[in-house]
CSV table of C-alpha atoms and ligand atoms in Angstrom, one decimal:
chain,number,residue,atom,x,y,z
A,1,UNK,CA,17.4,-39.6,18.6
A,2,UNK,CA,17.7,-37.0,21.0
A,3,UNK,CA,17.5,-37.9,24.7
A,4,UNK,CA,15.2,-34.7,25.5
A,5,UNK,CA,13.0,-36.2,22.9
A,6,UNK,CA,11.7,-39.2,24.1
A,7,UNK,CA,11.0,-37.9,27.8
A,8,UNK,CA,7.2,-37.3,28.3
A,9,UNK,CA,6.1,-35.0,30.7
A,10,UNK,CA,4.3,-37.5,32.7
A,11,UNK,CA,8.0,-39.0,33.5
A,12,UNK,CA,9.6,-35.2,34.1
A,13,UNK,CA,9.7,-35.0,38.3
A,14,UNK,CA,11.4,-37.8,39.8
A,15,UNK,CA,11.9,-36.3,43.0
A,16,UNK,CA,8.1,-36.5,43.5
A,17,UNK,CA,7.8,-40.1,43.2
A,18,UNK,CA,9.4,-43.0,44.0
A,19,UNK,CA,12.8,-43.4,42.4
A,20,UNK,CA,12.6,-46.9,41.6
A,21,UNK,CA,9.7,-46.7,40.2
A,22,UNK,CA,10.4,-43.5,37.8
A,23,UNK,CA,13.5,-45.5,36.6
A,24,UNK,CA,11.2,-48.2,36.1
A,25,UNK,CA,9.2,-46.5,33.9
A,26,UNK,CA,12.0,-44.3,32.1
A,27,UNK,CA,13.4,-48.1,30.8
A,28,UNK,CA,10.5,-49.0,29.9
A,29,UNK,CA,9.0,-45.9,27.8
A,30,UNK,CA,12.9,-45.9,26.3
A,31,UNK,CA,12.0,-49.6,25.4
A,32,UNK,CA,8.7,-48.7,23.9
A,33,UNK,CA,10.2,-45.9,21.3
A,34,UNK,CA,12.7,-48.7,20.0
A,35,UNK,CA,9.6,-51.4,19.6
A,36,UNK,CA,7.7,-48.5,18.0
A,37,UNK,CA,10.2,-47.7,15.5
A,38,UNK,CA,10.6,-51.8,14.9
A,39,UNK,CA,14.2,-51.4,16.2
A,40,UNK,CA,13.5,-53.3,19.4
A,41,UNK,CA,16.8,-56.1,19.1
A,42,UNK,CA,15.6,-59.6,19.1
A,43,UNK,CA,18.1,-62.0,19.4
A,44,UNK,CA,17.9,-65.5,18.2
A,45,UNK,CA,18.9,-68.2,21.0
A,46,UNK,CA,21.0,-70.0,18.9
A,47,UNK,CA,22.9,-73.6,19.5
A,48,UNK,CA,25.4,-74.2,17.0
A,49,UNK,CA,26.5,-77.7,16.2
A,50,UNK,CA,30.6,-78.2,16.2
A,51,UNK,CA,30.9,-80.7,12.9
A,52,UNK,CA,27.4,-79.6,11.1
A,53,UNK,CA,28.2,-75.9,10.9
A,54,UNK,CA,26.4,-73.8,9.2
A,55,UNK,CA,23.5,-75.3,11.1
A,56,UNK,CA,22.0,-74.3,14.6
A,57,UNK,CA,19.4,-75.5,16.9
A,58,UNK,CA,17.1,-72.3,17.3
A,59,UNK,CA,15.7,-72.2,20.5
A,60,UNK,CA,12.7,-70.5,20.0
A,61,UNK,CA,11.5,-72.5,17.9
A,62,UNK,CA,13.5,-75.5,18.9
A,63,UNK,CA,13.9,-76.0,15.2
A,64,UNK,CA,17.3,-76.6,12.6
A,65,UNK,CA,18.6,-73.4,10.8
A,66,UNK,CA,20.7,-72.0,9.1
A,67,UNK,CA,23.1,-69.6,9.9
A,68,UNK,CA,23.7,-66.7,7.0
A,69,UNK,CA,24.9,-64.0,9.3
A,70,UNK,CA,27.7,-65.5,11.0
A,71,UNK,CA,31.3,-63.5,11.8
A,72,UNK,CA,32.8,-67.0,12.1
A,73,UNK,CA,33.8,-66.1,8.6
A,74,UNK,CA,35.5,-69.6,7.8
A,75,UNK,CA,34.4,-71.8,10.3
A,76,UNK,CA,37.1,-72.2,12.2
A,77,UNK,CA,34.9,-72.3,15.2
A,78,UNK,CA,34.2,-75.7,14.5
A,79,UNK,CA,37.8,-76.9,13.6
A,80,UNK,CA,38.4,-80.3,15.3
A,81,UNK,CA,42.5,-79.0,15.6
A,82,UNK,CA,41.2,-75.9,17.1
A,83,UNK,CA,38.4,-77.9,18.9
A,84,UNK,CA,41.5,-80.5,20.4
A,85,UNK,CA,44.0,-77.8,21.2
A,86,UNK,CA,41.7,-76.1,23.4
A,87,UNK,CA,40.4,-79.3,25.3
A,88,UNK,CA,44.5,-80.0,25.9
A,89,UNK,CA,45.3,-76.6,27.4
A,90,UNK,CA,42.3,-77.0,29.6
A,91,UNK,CA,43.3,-80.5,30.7
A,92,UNK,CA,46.9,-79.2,31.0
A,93,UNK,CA,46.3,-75.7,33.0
A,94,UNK,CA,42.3,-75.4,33.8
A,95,UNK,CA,39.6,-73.1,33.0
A,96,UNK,CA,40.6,-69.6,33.6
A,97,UNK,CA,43.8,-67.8,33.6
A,98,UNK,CA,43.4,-66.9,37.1
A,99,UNK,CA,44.1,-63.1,37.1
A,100,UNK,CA,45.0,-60.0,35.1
A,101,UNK,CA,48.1,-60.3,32.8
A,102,UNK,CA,49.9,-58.5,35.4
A,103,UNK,CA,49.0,-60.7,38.6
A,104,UNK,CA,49.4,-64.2,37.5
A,105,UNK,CA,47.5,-64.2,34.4
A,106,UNK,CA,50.3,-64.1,32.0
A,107,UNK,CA,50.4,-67.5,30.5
A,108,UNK,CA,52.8,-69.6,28.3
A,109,UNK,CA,49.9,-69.5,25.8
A,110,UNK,CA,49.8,-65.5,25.8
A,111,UNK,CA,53.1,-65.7,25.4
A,112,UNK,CA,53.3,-67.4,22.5
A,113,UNK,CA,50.1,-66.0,21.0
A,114,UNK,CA,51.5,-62.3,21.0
A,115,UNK,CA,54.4,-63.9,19.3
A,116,UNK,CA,52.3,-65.8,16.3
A,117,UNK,CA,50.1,-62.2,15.8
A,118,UNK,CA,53.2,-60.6,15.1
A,119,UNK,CA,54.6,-62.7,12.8
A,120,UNK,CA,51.5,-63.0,11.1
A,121,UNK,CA,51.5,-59.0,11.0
A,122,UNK,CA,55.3,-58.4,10.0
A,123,UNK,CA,55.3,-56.5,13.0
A,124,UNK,CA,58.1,-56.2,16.2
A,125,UNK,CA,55.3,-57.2,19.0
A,126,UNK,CA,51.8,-57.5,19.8
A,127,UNK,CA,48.9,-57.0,22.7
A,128,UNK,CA,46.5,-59.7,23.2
A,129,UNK,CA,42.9,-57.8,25.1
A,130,UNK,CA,39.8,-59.5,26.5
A,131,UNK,CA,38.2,-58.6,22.9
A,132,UNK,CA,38.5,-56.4,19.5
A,133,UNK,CA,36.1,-53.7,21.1
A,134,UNK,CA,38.5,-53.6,24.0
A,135,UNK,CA,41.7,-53.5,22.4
A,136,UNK,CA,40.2,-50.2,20.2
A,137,UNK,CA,38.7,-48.6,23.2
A,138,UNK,CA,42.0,-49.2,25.1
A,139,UNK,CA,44.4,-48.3,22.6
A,140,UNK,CA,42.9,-45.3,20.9
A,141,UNK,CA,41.7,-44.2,24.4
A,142,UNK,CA,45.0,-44.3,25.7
A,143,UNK,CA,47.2,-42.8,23.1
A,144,UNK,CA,45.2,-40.0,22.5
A,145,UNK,CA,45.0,-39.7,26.1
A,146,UNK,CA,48.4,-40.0,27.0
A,147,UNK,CA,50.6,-37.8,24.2
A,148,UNK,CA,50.0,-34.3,24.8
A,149,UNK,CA,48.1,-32.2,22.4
A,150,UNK,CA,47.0,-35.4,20.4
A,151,UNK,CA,44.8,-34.7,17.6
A,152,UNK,CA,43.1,-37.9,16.0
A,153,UNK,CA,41.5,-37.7,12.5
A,154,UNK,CA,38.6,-40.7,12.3
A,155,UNK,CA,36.6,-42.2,9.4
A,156,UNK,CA,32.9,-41.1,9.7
A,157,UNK,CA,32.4,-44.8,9.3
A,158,UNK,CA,34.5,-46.0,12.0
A,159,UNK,CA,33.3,-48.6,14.3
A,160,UNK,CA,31.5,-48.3,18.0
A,161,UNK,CA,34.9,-49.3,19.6
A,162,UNK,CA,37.3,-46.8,18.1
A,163,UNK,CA,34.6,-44.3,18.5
A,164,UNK,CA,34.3,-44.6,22.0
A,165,UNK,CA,38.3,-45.0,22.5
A,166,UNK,CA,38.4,-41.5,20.7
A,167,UNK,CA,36.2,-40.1,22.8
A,168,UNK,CA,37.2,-41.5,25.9
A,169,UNK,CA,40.6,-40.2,25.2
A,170,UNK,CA,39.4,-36.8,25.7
A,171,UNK,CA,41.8,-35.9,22.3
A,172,UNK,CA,40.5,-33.3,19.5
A,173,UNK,CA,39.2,-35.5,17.1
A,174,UNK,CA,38.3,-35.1,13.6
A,175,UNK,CA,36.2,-36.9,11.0
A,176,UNK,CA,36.7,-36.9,7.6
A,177,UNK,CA,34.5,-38.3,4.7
A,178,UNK,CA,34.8,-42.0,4.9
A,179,UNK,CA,37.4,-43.3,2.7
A,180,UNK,CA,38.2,-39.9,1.1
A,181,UNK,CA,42.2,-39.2,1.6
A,182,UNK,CA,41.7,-35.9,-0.3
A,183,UNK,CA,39.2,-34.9,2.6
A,184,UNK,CA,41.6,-36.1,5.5
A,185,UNK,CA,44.7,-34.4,3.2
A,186,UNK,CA,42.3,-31.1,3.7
A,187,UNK,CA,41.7,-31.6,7.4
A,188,UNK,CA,45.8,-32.3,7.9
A,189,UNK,CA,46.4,-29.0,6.0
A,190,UNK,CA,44.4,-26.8,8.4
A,191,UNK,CA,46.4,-28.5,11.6
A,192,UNK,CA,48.8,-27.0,13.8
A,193,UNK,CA,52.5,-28.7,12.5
A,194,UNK,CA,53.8,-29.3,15.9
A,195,UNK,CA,50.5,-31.1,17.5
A,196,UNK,CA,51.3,-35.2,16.9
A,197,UNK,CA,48.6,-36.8,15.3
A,198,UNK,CA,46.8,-40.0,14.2
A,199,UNK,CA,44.3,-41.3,11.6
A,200,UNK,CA,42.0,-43.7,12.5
A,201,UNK,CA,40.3,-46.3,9.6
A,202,UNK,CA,39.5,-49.9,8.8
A,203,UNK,CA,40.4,-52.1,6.3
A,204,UNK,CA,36.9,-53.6,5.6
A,205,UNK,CA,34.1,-51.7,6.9
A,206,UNK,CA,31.4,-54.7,7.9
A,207,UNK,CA,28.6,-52.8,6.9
A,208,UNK,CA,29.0,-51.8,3.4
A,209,UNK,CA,31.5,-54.4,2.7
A,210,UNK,CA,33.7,-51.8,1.2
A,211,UNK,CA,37.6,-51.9,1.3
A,212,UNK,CA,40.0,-48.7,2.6
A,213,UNK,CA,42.3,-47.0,0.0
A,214,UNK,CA,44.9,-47.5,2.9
A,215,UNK,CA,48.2,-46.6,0.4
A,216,UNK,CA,46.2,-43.3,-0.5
A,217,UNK,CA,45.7,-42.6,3.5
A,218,UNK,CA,49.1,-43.3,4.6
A,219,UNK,CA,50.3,-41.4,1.9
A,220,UNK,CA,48.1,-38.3,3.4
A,221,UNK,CA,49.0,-39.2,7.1
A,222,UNK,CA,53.0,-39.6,6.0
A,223,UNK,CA,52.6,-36.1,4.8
A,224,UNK,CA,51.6,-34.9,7.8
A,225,UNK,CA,53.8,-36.6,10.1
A,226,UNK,CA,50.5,-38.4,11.2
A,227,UNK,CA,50.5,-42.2,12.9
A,228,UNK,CA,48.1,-44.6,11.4
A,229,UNK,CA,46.0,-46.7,13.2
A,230,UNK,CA,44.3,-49.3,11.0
A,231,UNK,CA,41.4,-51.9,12.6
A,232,UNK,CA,41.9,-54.7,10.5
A,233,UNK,CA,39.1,-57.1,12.4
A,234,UNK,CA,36.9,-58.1,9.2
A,235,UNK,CA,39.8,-58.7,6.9
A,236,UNK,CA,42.5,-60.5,9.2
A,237,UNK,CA,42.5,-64.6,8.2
A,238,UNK,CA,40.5,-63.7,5.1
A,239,UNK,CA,43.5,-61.4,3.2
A,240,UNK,CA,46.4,-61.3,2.1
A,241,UNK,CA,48.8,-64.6,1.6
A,242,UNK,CA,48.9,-65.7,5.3
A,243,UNK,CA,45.7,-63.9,6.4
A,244,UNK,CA,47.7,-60.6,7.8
A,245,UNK,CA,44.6,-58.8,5.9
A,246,UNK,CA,44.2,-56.0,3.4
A,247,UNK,CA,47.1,-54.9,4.6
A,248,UNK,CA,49.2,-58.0,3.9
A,249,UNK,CA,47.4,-58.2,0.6
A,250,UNK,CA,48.5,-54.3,-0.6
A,251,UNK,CA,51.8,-54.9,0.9
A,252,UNK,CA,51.1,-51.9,3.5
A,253,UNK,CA,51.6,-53.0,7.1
A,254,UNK,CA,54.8,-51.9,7.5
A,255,UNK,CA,53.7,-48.0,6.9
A,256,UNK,CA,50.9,-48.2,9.6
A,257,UNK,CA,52.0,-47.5,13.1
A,258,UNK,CA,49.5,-49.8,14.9
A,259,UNK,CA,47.2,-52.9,13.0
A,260,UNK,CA,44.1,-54.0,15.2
A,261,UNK,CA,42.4,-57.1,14.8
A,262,UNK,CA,40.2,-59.9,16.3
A,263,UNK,CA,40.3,-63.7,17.2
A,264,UNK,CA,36.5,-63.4,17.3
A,265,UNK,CA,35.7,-63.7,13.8
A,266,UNK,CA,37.7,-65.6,11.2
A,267,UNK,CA,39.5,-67.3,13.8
A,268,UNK,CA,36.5,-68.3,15.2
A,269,UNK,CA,37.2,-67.9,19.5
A,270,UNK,CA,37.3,-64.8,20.5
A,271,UNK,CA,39.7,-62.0,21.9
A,272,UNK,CA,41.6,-58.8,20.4
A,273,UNK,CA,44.5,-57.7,19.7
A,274,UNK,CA,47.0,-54.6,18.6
A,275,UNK,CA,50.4,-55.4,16.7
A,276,UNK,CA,52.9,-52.6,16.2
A,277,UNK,CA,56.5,-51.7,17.4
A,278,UNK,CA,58.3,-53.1,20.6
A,279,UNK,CA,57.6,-49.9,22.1
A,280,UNK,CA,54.2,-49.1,20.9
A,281,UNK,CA,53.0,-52.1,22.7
A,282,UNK,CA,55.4,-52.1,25.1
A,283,UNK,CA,53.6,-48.5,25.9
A,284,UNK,CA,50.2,-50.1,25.6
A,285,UNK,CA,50.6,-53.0,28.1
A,286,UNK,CA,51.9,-50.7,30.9
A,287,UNK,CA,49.7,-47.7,30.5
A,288,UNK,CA,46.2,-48.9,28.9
A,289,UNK,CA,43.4,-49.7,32.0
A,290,UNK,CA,41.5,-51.7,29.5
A,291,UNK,CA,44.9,-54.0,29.2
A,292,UNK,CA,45.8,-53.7,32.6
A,293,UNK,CA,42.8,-53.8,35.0
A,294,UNK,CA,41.0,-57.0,33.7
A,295,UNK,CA,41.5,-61.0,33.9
A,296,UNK,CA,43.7,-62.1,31.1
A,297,UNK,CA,41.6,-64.6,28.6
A,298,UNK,CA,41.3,-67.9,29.3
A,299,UNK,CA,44.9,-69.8,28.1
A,300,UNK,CA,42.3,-72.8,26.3
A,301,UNK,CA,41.3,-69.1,24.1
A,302,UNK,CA,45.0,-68.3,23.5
A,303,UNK,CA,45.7,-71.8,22.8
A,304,UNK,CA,42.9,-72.2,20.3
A,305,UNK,CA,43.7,-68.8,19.0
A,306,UNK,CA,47.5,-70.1,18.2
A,307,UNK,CA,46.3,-73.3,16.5
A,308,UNK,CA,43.7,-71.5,14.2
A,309,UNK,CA,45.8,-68.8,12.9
A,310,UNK,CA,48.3,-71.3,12.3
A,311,UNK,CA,45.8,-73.5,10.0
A,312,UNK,CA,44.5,-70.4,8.5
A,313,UNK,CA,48.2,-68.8,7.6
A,314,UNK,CA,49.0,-72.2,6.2
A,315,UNK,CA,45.5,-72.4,4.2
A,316,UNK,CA,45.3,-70.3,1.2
A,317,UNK,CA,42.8,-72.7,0.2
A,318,UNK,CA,40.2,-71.7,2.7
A,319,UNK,CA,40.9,-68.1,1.6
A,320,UNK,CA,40.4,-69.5,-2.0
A,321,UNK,CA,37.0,-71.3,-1.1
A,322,UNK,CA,35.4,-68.1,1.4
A,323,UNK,CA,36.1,-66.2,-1.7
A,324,UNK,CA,34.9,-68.7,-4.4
A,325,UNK,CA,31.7,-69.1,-2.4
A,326,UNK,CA,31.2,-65.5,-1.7
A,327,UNK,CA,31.5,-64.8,-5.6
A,328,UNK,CA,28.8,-67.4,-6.2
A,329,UNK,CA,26.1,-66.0,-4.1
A,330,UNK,CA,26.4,-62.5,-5.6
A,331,UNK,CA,26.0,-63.5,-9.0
A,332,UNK,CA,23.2,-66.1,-7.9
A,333,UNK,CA,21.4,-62.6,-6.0
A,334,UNK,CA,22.2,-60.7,-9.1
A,335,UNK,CA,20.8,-62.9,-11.5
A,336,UNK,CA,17.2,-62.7,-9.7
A,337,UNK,CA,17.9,-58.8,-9.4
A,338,UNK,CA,17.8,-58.7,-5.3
A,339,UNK,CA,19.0,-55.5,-4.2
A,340,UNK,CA,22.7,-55.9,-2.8
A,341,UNK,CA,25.1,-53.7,-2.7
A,342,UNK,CA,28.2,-54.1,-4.9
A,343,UNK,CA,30.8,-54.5,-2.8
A,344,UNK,CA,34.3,-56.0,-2.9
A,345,UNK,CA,34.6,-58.0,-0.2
A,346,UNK,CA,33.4,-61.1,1.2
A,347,UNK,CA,30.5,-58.8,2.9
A,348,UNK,CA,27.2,-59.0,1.0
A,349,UNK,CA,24.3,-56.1,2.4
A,350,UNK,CA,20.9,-56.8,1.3
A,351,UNK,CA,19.6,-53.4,1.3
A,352,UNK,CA,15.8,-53.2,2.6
A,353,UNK,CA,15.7,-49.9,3.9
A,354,UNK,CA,13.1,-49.9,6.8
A,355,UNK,CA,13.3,-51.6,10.1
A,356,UNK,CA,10.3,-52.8,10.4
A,357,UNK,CA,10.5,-54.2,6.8
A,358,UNK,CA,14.0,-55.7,7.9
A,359,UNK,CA,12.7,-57.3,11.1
A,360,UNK,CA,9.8,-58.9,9.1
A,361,UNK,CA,11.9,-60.3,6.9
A,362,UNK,CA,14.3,-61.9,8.7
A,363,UNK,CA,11.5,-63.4,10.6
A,364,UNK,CA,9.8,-64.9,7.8
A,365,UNK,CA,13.1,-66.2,6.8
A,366,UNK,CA,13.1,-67.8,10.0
A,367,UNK,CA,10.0,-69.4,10.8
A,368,UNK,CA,9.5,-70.2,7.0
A,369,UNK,CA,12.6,-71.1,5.6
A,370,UNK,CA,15.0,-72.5,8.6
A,371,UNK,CA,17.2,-69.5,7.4
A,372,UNK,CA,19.0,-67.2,10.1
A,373,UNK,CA,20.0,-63.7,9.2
A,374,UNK,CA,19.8,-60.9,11.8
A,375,UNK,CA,18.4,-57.4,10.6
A,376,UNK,CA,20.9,-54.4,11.1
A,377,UNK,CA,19.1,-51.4,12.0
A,378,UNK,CA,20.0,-48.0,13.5
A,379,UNK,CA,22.4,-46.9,14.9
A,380,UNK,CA,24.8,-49.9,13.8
A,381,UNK,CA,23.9,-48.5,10.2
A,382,UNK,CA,22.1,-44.9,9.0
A,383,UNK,CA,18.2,-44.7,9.2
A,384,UNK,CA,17.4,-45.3,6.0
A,385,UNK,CA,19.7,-48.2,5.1
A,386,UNK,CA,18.6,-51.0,7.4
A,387,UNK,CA,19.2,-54.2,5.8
A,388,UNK,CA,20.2,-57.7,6.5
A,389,UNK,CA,24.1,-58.7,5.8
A,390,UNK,CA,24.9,-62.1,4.5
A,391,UNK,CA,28.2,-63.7,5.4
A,392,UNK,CA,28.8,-67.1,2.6
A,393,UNK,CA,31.9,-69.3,4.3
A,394,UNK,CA,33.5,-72.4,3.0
A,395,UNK,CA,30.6,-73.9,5.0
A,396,UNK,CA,28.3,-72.9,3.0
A,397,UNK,CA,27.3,-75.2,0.0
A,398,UNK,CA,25.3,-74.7,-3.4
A,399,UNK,CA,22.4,-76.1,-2.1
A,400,UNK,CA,22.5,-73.8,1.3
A,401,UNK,CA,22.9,-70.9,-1.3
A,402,UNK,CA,19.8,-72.0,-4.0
A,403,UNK,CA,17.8,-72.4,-0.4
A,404,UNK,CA,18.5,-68.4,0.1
A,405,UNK,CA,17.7,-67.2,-2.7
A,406,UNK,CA,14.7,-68.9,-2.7
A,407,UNK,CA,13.4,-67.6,0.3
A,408,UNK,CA,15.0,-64.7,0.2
A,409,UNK,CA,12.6,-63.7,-3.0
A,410,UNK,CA,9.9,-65.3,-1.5
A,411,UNK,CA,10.4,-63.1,1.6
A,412,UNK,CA,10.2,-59.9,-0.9
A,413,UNK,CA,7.6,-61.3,-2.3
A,414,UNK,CA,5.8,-61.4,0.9
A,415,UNK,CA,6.9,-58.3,2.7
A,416,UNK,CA,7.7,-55.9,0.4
A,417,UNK,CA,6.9,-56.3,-3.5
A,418,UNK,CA,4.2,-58.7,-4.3
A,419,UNK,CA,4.5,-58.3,-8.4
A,420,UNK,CA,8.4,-58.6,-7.9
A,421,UNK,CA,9.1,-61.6,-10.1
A,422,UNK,CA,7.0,-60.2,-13.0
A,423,UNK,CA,8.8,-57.7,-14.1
A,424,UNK,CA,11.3,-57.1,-16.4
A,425,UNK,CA,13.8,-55.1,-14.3
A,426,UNK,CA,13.6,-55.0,-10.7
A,427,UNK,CA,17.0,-53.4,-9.5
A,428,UNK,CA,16.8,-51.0,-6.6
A,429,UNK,CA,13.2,-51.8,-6.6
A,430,UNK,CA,12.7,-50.8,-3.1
A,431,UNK,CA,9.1,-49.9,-1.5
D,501,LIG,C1,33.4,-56.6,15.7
D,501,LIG,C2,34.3,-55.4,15.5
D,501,LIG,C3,35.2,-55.0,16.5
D,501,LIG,C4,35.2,-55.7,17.9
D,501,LIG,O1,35.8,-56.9,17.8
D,501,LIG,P1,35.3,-58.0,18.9
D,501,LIG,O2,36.5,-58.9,19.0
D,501,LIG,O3,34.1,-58.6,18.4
D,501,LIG,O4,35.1,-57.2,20.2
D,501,LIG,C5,36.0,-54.0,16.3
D,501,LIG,N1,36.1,-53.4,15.1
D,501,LIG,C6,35.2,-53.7,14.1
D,501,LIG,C7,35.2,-52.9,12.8
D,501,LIG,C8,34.2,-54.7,14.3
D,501,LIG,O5,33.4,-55.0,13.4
């Protein structure tokens, strides 16, 4: 959407009115293109329950549900170790850290924490940030920024967060096709030899649920004399023997330069986090304003953190289990010929195709079957491709997943195909 585009005439002359009440306005019309295009967000206010996960109190309708679309990818949000570590650190050393890392806020816990990421990476040292989004913006942002002549090749899929680091970085950036080494070798070819370089990508996109061909990109980048820069936030805990992610799994990390990931999802608290060389982060902490200029997390988080990726990178079991259950629920969609996408992860996109088709269906799944799954629309994915993404976790039992299928085909029944059912084959049966 262009911004000209949406600016009516009667909302052109600000100078003739009253300011306030132009912006006023401006928000408002702004407001009224997304409802019209059934892209307004709505978001569920949720409760969870620690110990009754995957069910929620929904506010709204002050009703039980369940939750499908949840990032808390094994639960550990609920973990009464995680739960009891954290209620310690705040008994032992309060609510907040009480300052940025550099003044004061540098705790035992961060410490420590920065220690377990890198072992769980294979990596010399790590960086701990307020959040995954952060630690991208921060890092790509600086390093582009701060090595002269950096040019930085990016995924056309990348996420919001490296996006906007790139950009912020002021470097000359590139994209090529999205997971398509033979595209970034061609982009490498045409670049000047003696400008440094780095090639952005993730592990597991979260849209599509698709998985990087990271060996094939490193061995593009290592032609090139390019860095690699891998965000590895829906894969870490979930790959790999100890959780290090895809790239733990493929026995990569050690060729990438930098591996990003979160405590916000399969961890289950919340904070980001950048593992590399001594000096890499070494650089980070003392140059990056998103590290530098902001209160250091809570040391309850860091604490929590600690004790979750040490369950998870003892648990191969839980890895076992999010995968045994994820496995189920495709073959339980497939059989009744829903439209997912195939994909290889533990993501599972349930392609719909319109927003306002995608907001009604996730409401009917609400406020008729006590299910919770949040519609992804433009411009998280392309017009076009809206859907709703369902996230199975060890939580999850058989009877949660019969439930969704249930009403998921009732919900197709009702909002988009009324004869689907009755047919022979309905694959890709889209409006
Ligand atoms: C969620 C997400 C992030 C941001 O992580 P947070 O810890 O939630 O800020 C970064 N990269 C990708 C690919 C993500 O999906």
């Amino acid at each position: 959407m262009t911004q000209s585009g949406v600016c009516d005439q009667s909302l052109a002359s600000p100078i003739l009115r009253n300011a306030s009440e132009w912006t006023e306005e401006f928000f408002a019309t702004r407001l009224d293109t997304l409802k019209a295009e059934g892209r307004y967000r709505v978001f569920a206010e949720i409760e969870r329950r620690a110990g009754d996960f995957p069910r929620a109190l929904e506010h709204r309708l002050s009703a039980e549900v369940t939750i499908w679309c949840s990032n808390d990818y094994l639960g550990m949000g609920q973990h009464p170790e995680v739960l009891a570590s954290m209620q310690r650190a705040i008994q032992d050393s309060g609510a907040g850290a009480g300052g940025t890392r550099n003044i004061s806020g540098t705790t035992h816990h961060h410490v420590l924490l920065e220690a377990d990421l890198a072992d769980l990476h294979g990596t010399e040292a790590a960086l701990v940030f307020t959040s995954g989004y952060v630690a991208n913006e921060a890092a790509l942002g600086t390093i582009g920024r701060e090595i002269p002549n950096c040019m930085i090749f990016s995924d056309a899929l990348n996420h919001a967060s490296m996006i906007a680091g790139i950009r912020h970085s002021g470097a000359e950036k590139h994209i090529f096709r999205h997971n398509d080494p033979e595209d970034l070798d061609r982009l490498l070819r045409k670049a000047d030899p003696g400008r440094p370089k780095l090639v952005a990508f993730e592990s597991v996109y979260s849209m599509d649920g698709d998985i990087a061909p990271i060996g094939a990109l490193c061995d593009v980048a290592e032609r090139y004399g390019a860095m690699t820069y891998l965000d590895e936030v829906h894969a870490v805990g979930l790959y790999g023997a100890r959780g290090g992610g895809i790239s733990e799994r493929d026995n990569l990390a050690h060729r990438l330069t930098a591996i990003q990931g979160t405590l916000g999802k399969a961890f289950g608290l919340m904070g980001g986090y950048v593992a590399g060389s001594h000096k890499l982060v070494d650089f980070l902490r003392s140059f990056a304003p998103g590290f530098i200029f902001t209160t250091a997390l809570p040391p309850a988080i860091a604490a929590g953190a600690r004790t979750s990726i040490e369950i998870v990178k003892n648990s191969p079991t839980i890895r076992s289990r999010h995968q045994d259950r994820v496995t189920r629920l495709k073959g339980l969609l497939a059989e009744v010929g829903l439209p997912t996408l195939p994909s290889p992860s533990h993501i599972i996109p349930f392609m719909v195709g319109d927003a306002a088709v995608c907001q009604d269906i996730s409401e009917n799944l609400l406020r008729r079957h006590a299910i919770y799954v949040q519609p992804i629309n433009y411009p998280t994915v392309p017009r076009g491709t809206e859907r709703l993404r369902l996230t199975p976790s060890p939580v999850h039992s058989d009877d949660d997943m019969f439930h969704l299928v249930e009403a998921l085909k009732e919900s197709w029944i009702r909002c988009v195909d009324p004869r689907f059912g009755q047919r022979a084959s309905l694959m890709g049966g889209k409006t």
